[in-house]
Short mmCIF file of C-alpha atoms and ligand atoms in Angstrom, two decimals:
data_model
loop_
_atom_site.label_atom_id
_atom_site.label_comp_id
_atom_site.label_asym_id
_atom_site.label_seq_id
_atom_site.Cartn_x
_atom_site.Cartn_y
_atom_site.Cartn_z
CA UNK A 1 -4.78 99.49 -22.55
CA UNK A 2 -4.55 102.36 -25.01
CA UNK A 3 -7.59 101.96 -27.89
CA UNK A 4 -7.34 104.03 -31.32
CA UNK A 5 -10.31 105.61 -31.98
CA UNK A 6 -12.02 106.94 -35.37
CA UNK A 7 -14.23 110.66 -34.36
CA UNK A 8 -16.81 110.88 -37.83
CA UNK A 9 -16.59 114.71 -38.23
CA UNK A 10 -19.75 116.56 -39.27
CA UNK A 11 -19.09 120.41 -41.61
CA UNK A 12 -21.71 122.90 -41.92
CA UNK A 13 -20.90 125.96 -44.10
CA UNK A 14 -17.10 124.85 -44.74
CA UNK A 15 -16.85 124.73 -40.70
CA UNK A 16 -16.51 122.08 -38.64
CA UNK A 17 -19.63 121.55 -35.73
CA UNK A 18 -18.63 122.44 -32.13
CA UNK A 19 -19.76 118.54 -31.57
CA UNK A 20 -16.80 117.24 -33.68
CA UNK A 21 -14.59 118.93 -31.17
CA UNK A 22 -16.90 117.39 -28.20
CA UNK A 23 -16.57 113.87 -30.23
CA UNK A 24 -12.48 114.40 -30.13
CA UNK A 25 -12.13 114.82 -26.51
CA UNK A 26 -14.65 112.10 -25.74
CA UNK A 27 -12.26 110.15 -27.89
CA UNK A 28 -9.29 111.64 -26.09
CA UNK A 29 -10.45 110.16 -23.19
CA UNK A 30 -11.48 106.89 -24.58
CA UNK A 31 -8.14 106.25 -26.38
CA UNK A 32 -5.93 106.61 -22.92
CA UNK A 33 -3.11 107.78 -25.26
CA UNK A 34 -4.16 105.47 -28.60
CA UNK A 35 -4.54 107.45 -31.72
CA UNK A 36 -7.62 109.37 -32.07
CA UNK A 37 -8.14 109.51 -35.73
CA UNK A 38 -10.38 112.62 -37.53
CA UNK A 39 -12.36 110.87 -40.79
CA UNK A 40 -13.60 114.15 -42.72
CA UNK A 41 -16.41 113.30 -45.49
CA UNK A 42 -17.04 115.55 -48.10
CA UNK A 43 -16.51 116.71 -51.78
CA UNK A 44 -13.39 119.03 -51.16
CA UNK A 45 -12.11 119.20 -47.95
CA UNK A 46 -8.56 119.13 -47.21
CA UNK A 47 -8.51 122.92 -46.50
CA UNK A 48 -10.96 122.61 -43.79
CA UNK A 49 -10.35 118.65 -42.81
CA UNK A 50 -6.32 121.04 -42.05
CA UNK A 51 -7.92 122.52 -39.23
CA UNK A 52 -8.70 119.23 -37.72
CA UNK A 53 -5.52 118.75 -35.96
CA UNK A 54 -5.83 122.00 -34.06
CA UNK A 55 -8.80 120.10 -31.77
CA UNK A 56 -6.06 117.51 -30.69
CA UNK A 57 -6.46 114.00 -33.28
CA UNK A 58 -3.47 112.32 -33.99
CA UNK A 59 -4.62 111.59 -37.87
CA UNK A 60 -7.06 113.39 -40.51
CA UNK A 61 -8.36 110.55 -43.10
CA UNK A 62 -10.42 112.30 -45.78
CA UNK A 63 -12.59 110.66 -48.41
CA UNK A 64 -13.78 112.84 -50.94
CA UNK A 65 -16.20 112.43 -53.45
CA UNK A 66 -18.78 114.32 -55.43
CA UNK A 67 -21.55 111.92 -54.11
CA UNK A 68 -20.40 113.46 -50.46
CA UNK A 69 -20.76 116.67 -51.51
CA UNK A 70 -24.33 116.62 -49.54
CA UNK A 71 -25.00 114.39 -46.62
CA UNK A 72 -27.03 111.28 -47.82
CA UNK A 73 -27.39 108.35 -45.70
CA UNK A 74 -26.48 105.58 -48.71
CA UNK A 75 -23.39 107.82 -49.32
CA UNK A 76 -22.05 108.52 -46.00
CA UNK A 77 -22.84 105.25 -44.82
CA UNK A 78 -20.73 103.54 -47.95
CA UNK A 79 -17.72 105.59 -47.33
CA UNK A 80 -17.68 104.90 -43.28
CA UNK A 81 -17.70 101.72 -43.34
CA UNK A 82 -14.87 101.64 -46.10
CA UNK A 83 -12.53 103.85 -43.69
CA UNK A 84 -13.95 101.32 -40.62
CA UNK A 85 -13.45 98.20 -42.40
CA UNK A 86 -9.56 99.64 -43.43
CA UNK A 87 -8.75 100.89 -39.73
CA UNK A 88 -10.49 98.39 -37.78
CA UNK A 89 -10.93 100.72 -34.49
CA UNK A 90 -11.30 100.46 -31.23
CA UNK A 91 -13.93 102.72 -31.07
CA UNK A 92 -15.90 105.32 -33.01
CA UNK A 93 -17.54 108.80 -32.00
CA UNK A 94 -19.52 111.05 -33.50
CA UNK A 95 -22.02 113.75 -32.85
CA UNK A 96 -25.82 113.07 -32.05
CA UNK A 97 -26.96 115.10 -34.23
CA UNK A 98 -29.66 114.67 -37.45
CA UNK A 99 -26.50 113.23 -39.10
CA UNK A 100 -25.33 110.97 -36.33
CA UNK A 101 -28.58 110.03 -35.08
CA UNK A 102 -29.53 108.39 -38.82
CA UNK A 103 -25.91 107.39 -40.11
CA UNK A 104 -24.59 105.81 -36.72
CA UNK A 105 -27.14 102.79 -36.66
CA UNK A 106 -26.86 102.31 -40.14
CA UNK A 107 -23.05 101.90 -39.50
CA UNK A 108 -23.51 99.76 -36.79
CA UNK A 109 -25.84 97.37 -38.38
CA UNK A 110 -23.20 97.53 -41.63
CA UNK A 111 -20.61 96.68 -39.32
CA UNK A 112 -22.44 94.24 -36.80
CA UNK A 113 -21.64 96.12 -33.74
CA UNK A 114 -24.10 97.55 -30.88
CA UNK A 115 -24.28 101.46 -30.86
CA UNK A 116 -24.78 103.48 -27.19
CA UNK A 117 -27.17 106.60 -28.39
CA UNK A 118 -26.82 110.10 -26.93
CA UNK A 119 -24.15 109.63 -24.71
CA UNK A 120 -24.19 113.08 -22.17
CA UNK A 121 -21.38 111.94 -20.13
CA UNK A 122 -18.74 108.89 -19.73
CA UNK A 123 -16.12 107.86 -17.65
CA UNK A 124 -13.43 104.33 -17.44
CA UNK A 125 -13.18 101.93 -15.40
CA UNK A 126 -10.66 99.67 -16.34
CA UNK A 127 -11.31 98.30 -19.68
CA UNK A 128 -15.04 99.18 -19.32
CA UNK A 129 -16.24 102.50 -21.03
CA UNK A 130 -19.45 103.69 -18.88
CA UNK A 131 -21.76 105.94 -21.00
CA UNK A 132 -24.73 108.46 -19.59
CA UNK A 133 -27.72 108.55 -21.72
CA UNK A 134 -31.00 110.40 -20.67
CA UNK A 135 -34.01 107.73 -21.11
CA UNK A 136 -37.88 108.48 -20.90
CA UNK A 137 -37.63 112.70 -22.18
CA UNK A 138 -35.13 112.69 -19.66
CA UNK A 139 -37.00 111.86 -16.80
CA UNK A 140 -34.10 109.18 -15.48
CA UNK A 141 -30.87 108.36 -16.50
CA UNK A 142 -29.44 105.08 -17.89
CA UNK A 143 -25.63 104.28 -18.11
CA UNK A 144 -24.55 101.43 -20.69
CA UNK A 145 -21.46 99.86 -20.10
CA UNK A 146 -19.83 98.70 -22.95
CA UNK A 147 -17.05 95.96 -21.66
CA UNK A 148 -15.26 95.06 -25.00
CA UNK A 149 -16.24 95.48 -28.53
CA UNK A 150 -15.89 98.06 -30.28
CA UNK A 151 -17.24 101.10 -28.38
CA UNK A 152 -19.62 102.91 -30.70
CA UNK A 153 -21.17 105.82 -29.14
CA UNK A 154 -22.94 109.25 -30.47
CA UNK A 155 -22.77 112.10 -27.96
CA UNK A 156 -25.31 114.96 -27.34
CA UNK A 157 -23.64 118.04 -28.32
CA UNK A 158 -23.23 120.84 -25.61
CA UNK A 159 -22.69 118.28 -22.77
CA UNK A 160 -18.64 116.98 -23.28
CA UNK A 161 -16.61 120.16 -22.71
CA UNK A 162 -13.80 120.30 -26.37
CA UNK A 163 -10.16 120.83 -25.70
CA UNK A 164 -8.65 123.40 -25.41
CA UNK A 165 -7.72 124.82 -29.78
CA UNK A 166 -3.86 124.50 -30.05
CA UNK A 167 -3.00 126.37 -34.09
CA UNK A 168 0.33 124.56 -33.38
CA UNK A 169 -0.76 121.55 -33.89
CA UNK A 170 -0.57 120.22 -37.61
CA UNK A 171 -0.21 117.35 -39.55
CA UNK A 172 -0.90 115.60 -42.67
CA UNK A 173 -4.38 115.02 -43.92
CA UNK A 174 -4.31 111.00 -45.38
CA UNK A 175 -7.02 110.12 -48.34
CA UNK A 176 -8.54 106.71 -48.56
CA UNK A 177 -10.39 106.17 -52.26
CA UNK A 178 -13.58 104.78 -51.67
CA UNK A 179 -15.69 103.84 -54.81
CA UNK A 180 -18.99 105.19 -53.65
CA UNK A 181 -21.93 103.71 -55.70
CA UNK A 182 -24.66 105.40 -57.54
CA UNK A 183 -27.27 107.27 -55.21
CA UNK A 184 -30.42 106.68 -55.02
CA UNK A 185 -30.83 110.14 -53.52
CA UNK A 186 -29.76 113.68 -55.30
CA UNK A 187 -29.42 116.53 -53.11
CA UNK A 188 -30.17 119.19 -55.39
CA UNK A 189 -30.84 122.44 -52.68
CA UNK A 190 -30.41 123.09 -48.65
CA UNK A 191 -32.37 125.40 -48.00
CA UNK A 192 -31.88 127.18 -44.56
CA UNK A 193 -35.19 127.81 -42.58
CA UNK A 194 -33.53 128.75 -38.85
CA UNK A 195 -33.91 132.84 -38.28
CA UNK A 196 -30.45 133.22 -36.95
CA UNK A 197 -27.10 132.53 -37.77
CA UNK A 198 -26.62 130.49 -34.32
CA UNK A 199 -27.27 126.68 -34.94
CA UNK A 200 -30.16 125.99 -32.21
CA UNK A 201 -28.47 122.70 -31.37
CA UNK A 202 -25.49 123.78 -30.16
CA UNK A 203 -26.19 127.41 -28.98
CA UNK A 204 -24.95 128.17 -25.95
CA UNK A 205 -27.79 130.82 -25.52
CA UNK A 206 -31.18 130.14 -26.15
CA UNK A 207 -34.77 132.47 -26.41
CA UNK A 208 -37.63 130.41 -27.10
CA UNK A 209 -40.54 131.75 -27.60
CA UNK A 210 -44.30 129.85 -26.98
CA UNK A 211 -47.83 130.45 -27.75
CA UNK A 212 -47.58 133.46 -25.52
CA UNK A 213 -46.02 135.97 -28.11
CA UNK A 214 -49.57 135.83 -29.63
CA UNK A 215 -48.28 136.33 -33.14
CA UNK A 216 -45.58 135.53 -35.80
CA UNK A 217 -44.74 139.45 -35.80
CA UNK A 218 -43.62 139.30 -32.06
CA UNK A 219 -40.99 136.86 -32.23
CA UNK A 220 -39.13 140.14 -33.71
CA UNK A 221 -38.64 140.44 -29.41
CA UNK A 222 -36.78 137.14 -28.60
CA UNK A 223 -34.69 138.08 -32.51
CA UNK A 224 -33.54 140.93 -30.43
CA UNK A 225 -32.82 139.62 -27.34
CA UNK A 226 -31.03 136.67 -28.46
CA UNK A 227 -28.96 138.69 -30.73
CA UNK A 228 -27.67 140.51 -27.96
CA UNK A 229 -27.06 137.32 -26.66
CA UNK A 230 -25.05 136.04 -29.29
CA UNK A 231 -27.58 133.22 -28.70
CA UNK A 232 -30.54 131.57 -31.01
CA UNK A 233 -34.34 131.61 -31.49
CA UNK A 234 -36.48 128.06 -30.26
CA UNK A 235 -40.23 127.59 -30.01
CA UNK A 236 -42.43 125.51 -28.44
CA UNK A 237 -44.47 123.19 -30.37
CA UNK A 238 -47.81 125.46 -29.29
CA UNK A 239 -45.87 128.35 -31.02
CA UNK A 240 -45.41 126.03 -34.02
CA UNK A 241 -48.83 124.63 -34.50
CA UNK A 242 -50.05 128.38 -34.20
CA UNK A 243 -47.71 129.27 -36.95
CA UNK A 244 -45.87 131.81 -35.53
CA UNK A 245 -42.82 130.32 -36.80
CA UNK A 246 -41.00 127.59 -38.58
CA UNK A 247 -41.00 124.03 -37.20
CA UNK A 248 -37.41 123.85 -37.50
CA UNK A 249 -37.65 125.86 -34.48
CA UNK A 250 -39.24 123.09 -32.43
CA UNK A 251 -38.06 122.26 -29.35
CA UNK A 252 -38.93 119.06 -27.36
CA UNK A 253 -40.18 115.44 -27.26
CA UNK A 254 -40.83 115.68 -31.16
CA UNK A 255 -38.90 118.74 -32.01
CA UNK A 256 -35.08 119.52 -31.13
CA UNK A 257 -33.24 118.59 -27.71
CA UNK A 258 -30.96 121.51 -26.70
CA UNK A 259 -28.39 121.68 -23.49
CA UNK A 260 -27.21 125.72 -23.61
CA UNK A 261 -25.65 127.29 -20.94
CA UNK A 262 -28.84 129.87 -21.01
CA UNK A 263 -32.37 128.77 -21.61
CA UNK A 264 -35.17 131.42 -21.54
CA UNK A 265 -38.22 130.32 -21.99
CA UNK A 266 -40.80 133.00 -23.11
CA UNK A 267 -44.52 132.86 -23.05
CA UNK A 268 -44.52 129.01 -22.53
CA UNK A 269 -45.98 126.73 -20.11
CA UNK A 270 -43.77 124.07 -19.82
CA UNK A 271 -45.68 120.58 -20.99
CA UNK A 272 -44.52 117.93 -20.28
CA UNK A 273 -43.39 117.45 -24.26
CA UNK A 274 -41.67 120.59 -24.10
CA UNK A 275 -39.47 120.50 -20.85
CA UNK A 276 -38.17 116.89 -22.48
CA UNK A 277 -36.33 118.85 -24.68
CA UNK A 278 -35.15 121.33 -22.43
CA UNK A 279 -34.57 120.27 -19.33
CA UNK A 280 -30.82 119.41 -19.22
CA UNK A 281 -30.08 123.18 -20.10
CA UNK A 282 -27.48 124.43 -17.55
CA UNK A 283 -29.35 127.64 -16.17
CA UNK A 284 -33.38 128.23 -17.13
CA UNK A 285 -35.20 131.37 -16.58
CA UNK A 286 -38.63 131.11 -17.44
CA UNK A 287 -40.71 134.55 -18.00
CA UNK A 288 -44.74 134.22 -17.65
CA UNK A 289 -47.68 136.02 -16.43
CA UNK A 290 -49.15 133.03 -14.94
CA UNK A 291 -47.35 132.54 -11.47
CA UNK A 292 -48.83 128.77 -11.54
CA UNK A 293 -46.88 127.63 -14.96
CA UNK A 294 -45.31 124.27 -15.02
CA UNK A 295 -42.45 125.99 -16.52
CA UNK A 296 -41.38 127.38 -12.88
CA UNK A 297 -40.96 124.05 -11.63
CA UNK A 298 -37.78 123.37 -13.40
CA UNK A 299 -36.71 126.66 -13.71
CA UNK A 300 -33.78 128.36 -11.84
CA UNK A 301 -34.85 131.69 -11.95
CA UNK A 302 -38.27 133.13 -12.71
CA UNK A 303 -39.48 136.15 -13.74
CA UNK A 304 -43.76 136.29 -13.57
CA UNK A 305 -44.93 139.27 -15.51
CA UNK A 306 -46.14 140.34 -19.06
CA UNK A 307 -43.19 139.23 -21.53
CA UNK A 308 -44.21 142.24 -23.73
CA UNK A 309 -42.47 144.36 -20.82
CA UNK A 310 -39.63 141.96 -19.75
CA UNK A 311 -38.55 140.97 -22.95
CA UNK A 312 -37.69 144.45 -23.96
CA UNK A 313 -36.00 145.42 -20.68
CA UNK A 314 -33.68 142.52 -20.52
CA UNK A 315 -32.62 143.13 -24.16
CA UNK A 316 -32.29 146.93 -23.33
CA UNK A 317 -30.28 145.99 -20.40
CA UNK A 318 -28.07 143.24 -22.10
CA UNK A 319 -27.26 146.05 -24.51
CA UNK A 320 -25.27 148.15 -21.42
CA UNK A 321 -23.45 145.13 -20.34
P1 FAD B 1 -49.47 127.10 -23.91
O1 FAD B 1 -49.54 125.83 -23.17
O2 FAD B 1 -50.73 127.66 -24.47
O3 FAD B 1 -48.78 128.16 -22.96
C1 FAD B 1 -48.68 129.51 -23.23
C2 FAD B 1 -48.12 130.18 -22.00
O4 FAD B 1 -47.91 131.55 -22.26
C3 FAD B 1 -49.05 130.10 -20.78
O5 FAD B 1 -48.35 129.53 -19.69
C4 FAD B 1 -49.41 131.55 -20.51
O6 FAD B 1 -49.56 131.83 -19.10
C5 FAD B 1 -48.25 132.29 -21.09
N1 FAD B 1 -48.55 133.65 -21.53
C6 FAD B 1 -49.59 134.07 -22.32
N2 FAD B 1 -49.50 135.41 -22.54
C7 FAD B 1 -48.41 135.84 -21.87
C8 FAD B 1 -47.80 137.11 -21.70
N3 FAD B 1 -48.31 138.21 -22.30
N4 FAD B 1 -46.70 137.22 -20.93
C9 FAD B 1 -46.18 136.12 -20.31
N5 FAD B 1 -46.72 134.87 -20.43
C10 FAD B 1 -47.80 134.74 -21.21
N6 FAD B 1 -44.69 120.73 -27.32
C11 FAD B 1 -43.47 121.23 -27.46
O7 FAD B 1 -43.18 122.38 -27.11
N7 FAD B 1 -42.49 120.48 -28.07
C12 FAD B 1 -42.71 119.22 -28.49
O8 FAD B 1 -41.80 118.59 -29.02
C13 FAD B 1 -44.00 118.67 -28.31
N8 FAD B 1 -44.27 117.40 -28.70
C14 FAD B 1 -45.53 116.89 -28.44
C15 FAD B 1 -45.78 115.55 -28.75
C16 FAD B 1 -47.03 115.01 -28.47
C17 FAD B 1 -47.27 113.58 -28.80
C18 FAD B 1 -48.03 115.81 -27.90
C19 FAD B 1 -49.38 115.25 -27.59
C20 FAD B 1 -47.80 117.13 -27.60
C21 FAD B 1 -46.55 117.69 -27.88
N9 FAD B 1 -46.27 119.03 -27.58
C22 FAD B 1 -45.00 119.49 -27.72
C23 FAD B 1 -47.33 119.97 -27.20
C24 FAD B 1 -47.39 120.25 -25.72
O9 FAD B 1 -48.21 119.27 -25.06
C25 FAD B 1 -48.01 121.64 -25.45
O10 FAD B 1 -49.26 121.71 -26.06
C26 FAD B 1 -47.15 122.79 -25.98
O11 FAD B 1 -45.83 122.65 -25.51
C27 FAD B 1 -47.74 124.10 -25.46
O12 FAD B 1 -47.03 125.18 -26.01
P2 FAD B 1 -46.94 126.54 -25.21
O13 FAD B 1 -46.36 126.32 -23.88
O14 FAD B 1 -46.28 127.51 -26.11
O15 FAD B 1 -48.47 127.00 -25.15
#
């Protein structure tokens, strides 16, 4: 039976997240030819919430409101549940990200329904929707089966491949008023703490650097190397602590998960802590001078030597390709 499903998009910088896009063909899927319906939050968005329709929804509801104009939980939580109480769905999606990961159960407890958490993969079996999760850092996999309901589900990003971007395909953004309360939160600066451009949780590339580089001034290296790469800058927690960089760089059991294509891991030894937020990457290549490193043990290629030396000659020779 076809479903209609609601995807919650997330922006950043007046763009839409790679995730939404993930979310939509997840959706897709879901809907077996229901209505997959975009719901764009924000304080002016119809130029960007436009662009929607190119990633293959049927509908683009907006709701726009000055209190949107930064994510707040009270906020965002308000308006979805407006736009879920008026479309009654069959389903919702949205990105596990810091914004899906704290709006999504909020939702779900507003709206009394059960919520499957980073979803990685999902496939139907008749009525039943059949979702992947990771469980225990990813040591094991669990799959929830949700049999009817609604299916609520946030997916990690990187892992549910988007379709295909059609510029033919248009339509006409909808608004639904919600009267959003007074906040209890103000928003009054974002201020951006990652070194590159590239969003770490959805690179497709990513050079992370550990307690190895020895110093704040040699993560300068893995800038280099992942700008080459078109890719982003992550750190292990060891790197952190040491205060070679930012924490927003973390990656692992209390810092970031990541699934790129590419993961190099530079200089680190692979804890246990670490690899749980790194181990689903597609390809690893782990550079270290110690031939015994944990880090080998997952990785698919490795490269034991003085990263001071390789780190430089890999960027050099990513420059000729
Ligand atoms: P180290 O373990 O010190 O490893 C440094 C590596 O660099 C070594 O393998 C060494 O051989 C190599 N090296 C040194 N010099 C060179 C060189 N010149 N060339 C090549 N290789 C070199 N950690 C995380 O990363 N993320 C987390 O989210 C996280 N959460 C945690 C949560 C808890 C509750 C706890 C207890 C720990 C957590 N940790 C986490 C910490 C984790 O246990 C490790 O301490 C940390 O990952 C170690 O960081 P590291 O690999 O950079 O440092």
């Amino acid at each position: 039976m076809s479903k209609n499903i609601l995807v919650i998009s997330e922006i950043r910088d007046g763009q839409f997240r790679n995730v939404t896009f993930e979310a939509i063909a997840a959706a897709k899927e879901i809907s077996a030819g229901g209505e997959v319906t975009g719901v764009v939050l924000g304080e002016s968005v119809t130029e960007t919430a436009n662009t929607l329709f190119h990633y293959g929804v049927d509908r683009v509801l907006k709701v726009e409101s000055e209190k949107l104009a930064q994510y707040t939980p009270e906020g965002y939580t308000q308006a979805l549940q407006a736009v879920v109480e008026k479309e009654d769905p069959d389903g919702i999606i949205l990105g596990h990200t810091s914004i899906g990961r704290d709006v999504a159960p909020k939702l779900a407890a507003r709206i009394g329904f059960g919520l499957v958490s980073d979803a990685i993969s999902l496939e139907i079996t008749g009525e039943e929707v059949i979702f992947t999760r990771p469980i225990y850092s990813g040591k094991a996999f669990e799959k929830m089966v949700v049999k009817d309901g609604l299916i609520f589900a946030t997916i990690r990003p990187n892992n549910i491949a988007a379709l295909e971007k059609n510029d033919t395909l248009t339509g006409k953004v909808e608004s639904v008023d919600v009267d959003i309360k007074d906040l209890q939160t103000i928003i009054k600066e974002v201020v951006k703490n990652t070194a590159s451009g590239v969003d770490l949780s959805e690179a497709s590339v990513i050079v992370a650097g550990g307690r190895g580089m020895k110093g704040a001034e040699n993560f300068k290296i893995l800038d280099e190397l992942a700008e080459v790469l078109g890719g982003a800058v992550g750190a292990s927690r060891g790197a952190c602590d040491a205060e070679y960089c930012d924490y927003a760089l973390q990656i692992g059991q209390t810092g970031k998960v990541v699934t790129p294509d590419l993961y190099i891991a530079v200089g680190i030894s692979g804890a246990i802590q670490h690899v749980a937020g790194m181990s689903n990457s597609k390809v690893i290549v782990a550079i270290n001078k110690d031939p015994e490193a944990e880090i080998f043990q997952i990785a698919d290629y490795g490269i034991v030597g003085d990263l001071f030396d390789v780190v430089p000659k890999l960027t050099e020779e990513f420059k000729k390709v």
